[in-house]
mmCIF file of C-alpha atoms in Angstrom:
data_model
loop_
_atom_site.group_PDB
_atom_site.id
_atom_site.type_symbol
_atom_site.label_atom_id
_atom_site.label_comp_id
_atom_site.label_asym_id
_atom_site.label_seq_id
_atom_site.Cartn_x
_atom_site.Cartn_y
_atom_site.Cartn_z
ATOM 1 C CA UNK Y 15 113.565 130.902 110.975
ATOM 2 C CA UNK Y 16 113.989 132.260 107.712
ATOM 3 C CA UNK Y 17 114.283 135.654 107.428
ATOM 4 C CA UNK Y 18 112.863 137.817 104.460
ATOM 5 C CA UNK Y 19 111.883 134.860 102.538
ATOM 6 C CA UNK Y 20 111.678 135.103 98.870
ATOM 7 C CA UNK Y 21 108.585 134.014 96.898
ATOM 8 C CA UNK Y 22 105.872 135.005 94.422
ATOM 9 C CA UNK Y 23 104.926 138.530 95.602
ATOM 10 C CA UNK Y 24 101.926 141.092 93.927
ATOM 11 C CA UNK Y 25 103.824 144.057 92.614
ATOM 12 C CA UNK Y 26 101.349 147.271 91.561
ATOM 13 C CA UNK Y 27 102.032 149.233 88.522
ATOM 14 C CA UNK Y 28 101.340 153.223 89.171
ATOM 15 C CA UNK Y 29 98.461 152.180 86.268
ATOM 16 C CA UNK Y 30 96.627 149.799 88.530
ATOM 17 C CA UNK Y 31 97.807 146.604 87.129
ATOM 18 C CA UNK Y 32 99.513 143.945 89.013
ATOM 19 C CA UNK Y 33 101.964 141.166 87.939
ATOM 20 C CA UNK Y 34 103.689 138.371 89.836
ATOM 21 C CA UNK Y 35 107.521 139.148 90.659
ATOM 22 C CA UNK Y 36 109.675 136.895 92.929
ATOM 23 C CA UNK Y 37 109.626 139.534 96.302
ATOM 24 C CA UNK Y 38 110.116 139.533 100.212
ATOM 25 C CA UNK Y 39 107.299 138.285 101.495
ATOM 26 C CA UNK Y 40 108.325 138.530 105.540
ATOM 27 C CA UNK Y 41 110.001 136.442 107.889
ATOM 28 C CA UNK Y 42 108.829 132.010 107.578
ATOM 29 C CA UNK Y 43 110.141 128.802 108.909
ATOM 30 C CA UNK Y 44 111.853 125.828 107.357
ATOM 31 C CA UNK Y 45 112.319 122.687 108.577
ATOM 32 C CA UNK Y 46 113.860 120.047 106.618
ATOM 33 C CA UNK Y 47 115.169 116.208 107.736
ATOM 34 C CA UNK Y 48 117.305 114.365 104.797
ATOM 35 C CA UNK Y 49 118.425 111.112 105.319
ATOM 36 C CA UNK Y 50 120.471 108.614 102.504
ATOM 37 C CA UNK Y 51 121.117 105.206 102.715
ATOM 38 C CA UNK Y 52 123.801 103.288 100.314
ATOM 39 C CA UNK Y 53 124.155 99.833 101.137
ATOM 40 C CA UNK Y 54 126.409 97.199 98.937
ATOM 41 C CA UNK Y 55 124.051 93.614 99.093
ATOM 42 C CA UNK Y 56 127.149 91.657 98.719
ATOM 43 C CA UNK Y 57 126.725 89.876 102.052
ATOM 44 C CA UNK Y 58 122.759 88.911 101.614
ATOM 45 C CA UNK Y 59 122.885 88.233 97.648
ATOM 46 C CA UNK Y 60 124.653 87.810 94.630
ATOM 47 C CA UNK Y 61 127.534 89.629 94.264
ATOM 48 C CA UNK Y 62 127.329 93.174 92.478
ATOM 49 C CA UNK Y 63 123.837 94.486 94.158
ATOM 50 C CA UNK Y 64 123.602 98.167 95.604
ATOM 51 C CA UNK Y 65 120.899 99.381 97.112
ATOM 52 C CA UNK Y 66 121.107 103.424 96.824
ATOM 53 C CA UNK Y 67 117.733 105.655 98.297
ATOM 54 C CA UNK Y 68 117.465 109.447 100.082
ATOM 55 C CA UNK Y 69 114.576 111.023 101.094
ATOM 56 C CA UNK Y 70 113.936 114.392 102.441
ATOM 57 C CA UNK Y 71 110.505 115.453 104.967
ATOM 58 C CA UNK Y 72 109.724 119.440 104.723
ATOM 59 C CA UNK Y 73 107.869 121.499 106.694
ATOM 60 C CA UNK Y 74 107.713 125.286 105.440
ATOM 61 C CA UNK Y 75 105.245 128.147 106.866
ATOM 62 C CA UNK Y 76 104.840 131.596 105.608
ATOM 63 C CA UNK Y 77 101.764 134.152 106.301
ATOM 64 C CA UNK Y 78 100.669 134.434 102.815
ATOM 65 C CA UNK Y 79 100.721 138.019 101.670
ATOM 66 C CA UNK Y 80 97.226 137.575 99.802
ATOM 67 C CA UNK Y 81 95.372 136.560 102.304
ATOM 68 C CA UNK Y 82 97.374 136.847 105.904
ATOM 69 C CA UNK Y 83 96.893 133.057 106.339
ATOM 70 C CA UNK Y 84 99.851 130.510 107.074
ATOM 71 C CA UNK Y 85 100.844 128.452 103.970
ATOM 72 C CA UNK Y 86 104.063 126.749 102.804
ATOM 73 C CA UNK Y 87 106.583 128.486 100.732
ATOM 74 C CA UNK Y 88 106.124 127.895 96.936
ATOM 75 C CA UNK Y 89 107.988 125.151 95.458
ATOM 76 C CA UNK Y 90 107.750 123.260 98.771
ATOM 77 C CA UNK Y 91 106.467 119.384 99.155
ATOM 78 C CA UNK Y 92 105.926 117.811 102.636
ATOM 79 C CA UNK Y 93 107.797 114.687 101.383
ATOM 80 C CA UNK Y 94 110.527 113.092 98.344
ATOM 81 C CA UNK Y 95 112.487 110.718 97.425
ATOM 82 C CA UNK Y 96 113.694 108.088 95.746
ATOM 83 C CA UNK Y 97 114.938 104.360 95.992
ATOM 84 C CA UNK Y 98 117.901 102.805 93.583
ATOM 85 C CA UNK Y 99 118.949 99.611 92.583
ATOM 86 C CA UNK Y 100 122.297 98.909 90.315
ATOM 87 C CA UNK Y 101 123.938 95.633 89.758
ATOM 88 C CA UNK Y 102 127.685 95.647 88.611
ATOM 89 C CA UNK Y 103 128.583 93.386 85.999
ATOM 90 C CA UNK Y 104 132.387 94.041 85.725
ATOM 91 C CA UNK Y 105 133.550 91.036 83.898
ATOM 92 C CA UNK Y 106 130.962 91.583 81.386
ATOM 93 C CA UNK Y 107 131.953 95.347 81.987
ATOM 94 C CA UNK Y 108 127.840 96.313 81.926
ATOM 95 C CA UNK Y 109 126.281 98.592 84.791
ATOM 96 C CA UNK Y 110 122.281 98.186 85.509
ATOM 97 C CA UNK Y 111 120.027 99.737 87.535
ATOM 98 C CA UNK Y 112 116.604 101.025 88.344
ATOM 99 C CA UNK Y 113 115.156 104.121 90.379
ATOM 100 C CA UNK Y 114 111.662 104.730 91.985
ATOM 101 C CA UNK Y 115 110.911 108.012 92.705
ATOM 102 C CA UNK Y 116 108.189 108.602 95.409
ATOM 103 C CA UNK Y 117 105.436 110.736 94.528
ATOM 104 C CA UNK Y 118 105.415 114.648 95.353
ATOM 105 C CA UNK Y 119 103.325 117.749 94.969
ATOM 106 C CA UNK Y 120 104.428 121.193 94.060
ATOM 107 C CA UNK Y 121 102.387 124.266 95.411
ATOM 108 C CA UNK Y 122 102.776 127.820 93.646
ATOM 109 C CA UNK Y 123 100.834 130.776 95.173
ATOM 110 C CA UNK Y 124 100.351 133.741 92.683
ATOM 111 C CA UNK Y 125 99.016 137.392 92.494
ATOM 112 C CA UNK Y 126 95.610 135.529 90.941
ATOM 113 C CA UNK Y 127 96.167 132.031 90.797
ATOM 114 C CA UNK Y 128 96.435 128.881 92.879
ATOM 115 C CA UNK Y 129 98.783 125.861 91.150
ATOM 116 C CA UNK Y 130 99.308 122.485 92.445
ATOM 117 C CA UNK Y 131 101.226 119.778 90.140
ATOM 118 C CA UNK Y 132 101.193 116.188 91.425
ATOM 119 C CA UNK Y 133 104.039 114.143 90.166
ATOM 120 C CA UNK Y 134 103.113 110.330 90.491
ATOM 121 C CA UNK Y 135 105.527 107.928 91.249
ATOM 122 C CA UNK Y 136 108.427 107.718 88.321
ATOM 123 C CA UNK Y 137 110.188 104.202 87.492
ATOM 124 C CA UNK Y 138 113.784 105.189 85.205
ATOM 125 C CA UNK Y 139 116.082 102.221 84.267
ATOM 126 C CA UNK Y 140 119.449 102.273 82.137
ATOM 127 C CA UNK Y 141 121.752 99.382 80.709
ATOM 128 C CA UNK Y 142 125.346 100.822 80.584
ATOM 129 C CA UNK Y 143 128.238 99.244 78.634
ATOM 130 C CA UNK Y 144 131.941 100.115 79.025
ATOM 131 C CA UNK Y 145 133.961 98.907 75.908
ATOM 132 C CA UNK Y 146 136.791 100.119 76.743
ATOM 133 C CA UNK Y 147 138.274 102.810 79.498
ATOM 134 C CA UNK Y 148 137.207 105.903 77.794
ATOM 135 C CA UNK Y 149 134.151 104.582 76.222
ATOM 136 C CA UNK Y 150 130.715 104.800 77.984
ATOM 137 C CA UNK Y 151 127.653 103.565 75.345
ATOM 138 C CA UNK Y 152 124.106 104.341 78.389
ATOM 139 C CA UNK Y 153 120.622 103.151 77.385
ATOM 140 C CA UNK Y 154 117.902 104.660 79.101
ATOM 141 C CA UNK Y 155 114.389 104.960 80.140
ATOM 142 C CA UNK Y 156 112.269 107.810 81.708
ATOM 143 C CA UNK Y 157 108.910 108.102 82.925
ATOM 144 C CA UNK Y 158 108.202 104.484 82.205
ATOM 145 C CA UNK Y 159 105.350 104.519 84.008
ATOM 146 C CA UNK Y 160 103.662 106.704 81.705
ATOM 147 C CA UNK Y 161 100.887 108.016 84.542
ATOM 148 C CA UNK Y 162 100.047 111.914 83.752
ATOM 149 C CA UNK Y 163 101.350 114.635 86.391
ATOM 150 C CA UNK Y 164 97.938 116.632 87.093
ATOM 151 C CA UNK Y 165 97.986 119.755 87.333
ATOM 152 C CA UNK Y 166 95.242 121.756 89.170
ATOM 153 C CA UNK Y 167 95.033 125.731 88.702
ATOM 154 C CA UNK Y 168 92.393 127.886 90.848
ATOM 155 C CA UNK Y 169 92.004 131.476 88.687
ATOM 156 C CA UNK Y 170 90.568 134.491 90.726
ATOM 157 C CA UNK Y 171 88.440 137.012 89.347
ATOM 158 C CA UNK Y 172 90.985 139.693 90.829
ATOM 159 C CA UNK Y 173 93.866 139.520 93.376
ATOM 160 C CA UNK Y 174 93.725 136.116 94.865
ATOM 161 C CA UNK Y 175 92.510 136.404 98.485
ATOM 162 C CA UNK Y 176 90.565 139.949 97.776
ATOM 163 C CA UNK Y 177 88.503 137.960 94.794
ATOM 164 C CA UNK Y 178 86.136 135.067 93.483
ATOM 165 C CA UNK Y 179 86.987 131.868 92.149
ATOM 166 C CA UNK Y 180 86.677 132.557 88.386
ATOM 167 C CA UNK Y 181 87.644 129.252 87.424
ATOM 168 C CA UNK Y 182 89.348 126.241 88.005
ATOM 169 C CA UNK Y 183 91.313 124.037 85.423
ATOM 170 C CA UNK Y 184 92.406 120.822 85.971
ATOM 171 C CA UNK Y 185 94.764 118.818 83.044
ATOM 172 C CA UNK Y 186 96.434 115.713 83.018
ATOM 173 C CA UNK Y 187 99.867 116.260 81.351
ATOM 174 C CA UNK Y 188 101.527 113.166 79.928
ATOM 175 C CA UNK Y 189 104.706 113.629 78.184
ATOM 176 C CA UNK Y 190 105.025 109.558 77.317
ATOM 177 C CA UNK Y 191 108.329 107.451 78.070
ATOM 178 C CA UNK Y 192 111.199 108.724 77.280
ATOM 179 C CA UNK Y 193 114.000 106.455 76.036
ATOM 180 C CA UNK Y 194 117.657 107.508 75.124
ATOM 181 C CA UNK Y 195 121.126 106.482 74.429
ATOM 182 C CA UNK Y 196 124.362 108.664 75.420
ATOM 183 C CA UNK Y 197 127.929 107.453 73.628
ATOM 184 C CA UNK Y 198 130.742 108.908 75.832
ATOM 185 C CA UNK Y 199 133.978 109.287 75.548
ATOM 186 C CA UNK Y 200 137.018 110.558 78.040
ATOM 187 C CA UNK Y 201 139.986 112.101 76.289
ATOM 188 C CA UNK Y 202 143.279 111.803 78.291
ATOM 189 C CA UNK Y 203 146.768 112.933 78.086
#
C-alpha cells in the first residue's frame, strides 16, 4: 500500500485555468520483484568471462483522479532490465564488455494529455585500457542499435477524462549512436 502517492495532479487557478503539478493523488499499490544475477564463466569458458544481468517486474495501481478508473502510477513499466557481458584481459590490462537492455514503456497521465514512450531494446559496448594504475583511457558506444523510441501523445480537447480526443501525435525519436571516449585519471597521496 502506498499511501498518498505522488503523481501528476490537475491544480485550478481561481481564473479557471488548470496546469499539471506533481500532487497527492490518494492512497495506490506497488508491487515490485528485483532479482540480479553475477556469475564469473571461468569454470564453463575461457578464462576472464562475466556474465552480469538484473531485472525488475512492477505492478502499480492508482484510481486515476481524471477519470476514477485504476491505472499505474506515472513513470511505471510492467517490466526492465538488462543483461551484461565483460571479459577481463589483465595481462593485456584491457576490460570489454557489452549490455542489452530489454525493452520498456513509460506511461505519463496529465491534466490533458496521455504519453506513452517505448524504448526498444538498447545494445552499449566499451573497450577500456588501463596504462598504468591511475590511468583509465574508456571507448564507448550507445544506442547502437539505432531503432527510434516512439512516442505516442493522446491531447484532450479539455481536462482529460471530462473531454474529447483532440488529437493524437505519434513521433519516432532517433537520437543516432552515440560513441565516446573518457581519459581518467586517480590522483593519490
Amino acid at each position: 500500500e502506498v499511501a498518498a502517492s505522488i503523481d501528476d495532479t490537475r491544480v485550478f487557478n481561481d481564473d479557471g485555468t488548470v496546469y499539471d503539478a506533481n500532487g497527492n493523488i490518494g492512497n495506490g499499490q506497488r508491487e515490485r520483484l528485483l532479482a540480479n544475477l553475477t556469475m564469473p564463466l571461468d569454470p564453463l569458458c575461457q578464462a576472464g568471462f562475466t556474465v552480469q544481468a538484473a531485472g525488475n517486474l512492477s505492478h502499480s495501481e492508482v484510481d486515476d483522479p481524471a477519470t476514477g478508473q485504476p491505472r499505474p502510477f506515472s513513470g511505471d513499466h510492467p517490466f526492465d532490465g538488462w543483461v551484461s557481458l565483460t571479459k577481463d584481459m589483465p595481462r593485456h590490462r584491457l576490460r570489454m564488455g557489452m549490455t542489452l537492455a530489454s525493452p520498456s514503456v513509460y506511461r505519463s497521465y496529465k491534466a490533458n494529455e496521455f504519453e506513452r514512450d517505448s524504448y526498444p531494446a538498447r545494445l552499449s559496448a566499451f573497450v577500456e585500457y588501463r596504462p598504468r594504475a591511475q590511468w583509465t583511457v574508456r571507448l564507448f558506444g550507445e544506442r547502437m542499435t539505432q531503432v527510434p523510441t516512439y512516442r505516442d501523445r493522446t491531447i484532450y480537447d479539455g481536462l482529460r477524462g471530462d473531454t474529447a480526443i483532440d488529437y493524437v501525435e505519434q513521433r519516432a525519436l532517433n537520437t543516432g549512436m552515440m560513441v565516446g571516449l573518457n581519459v581518467q585519471h586517480t590522483f593519490q597521496d
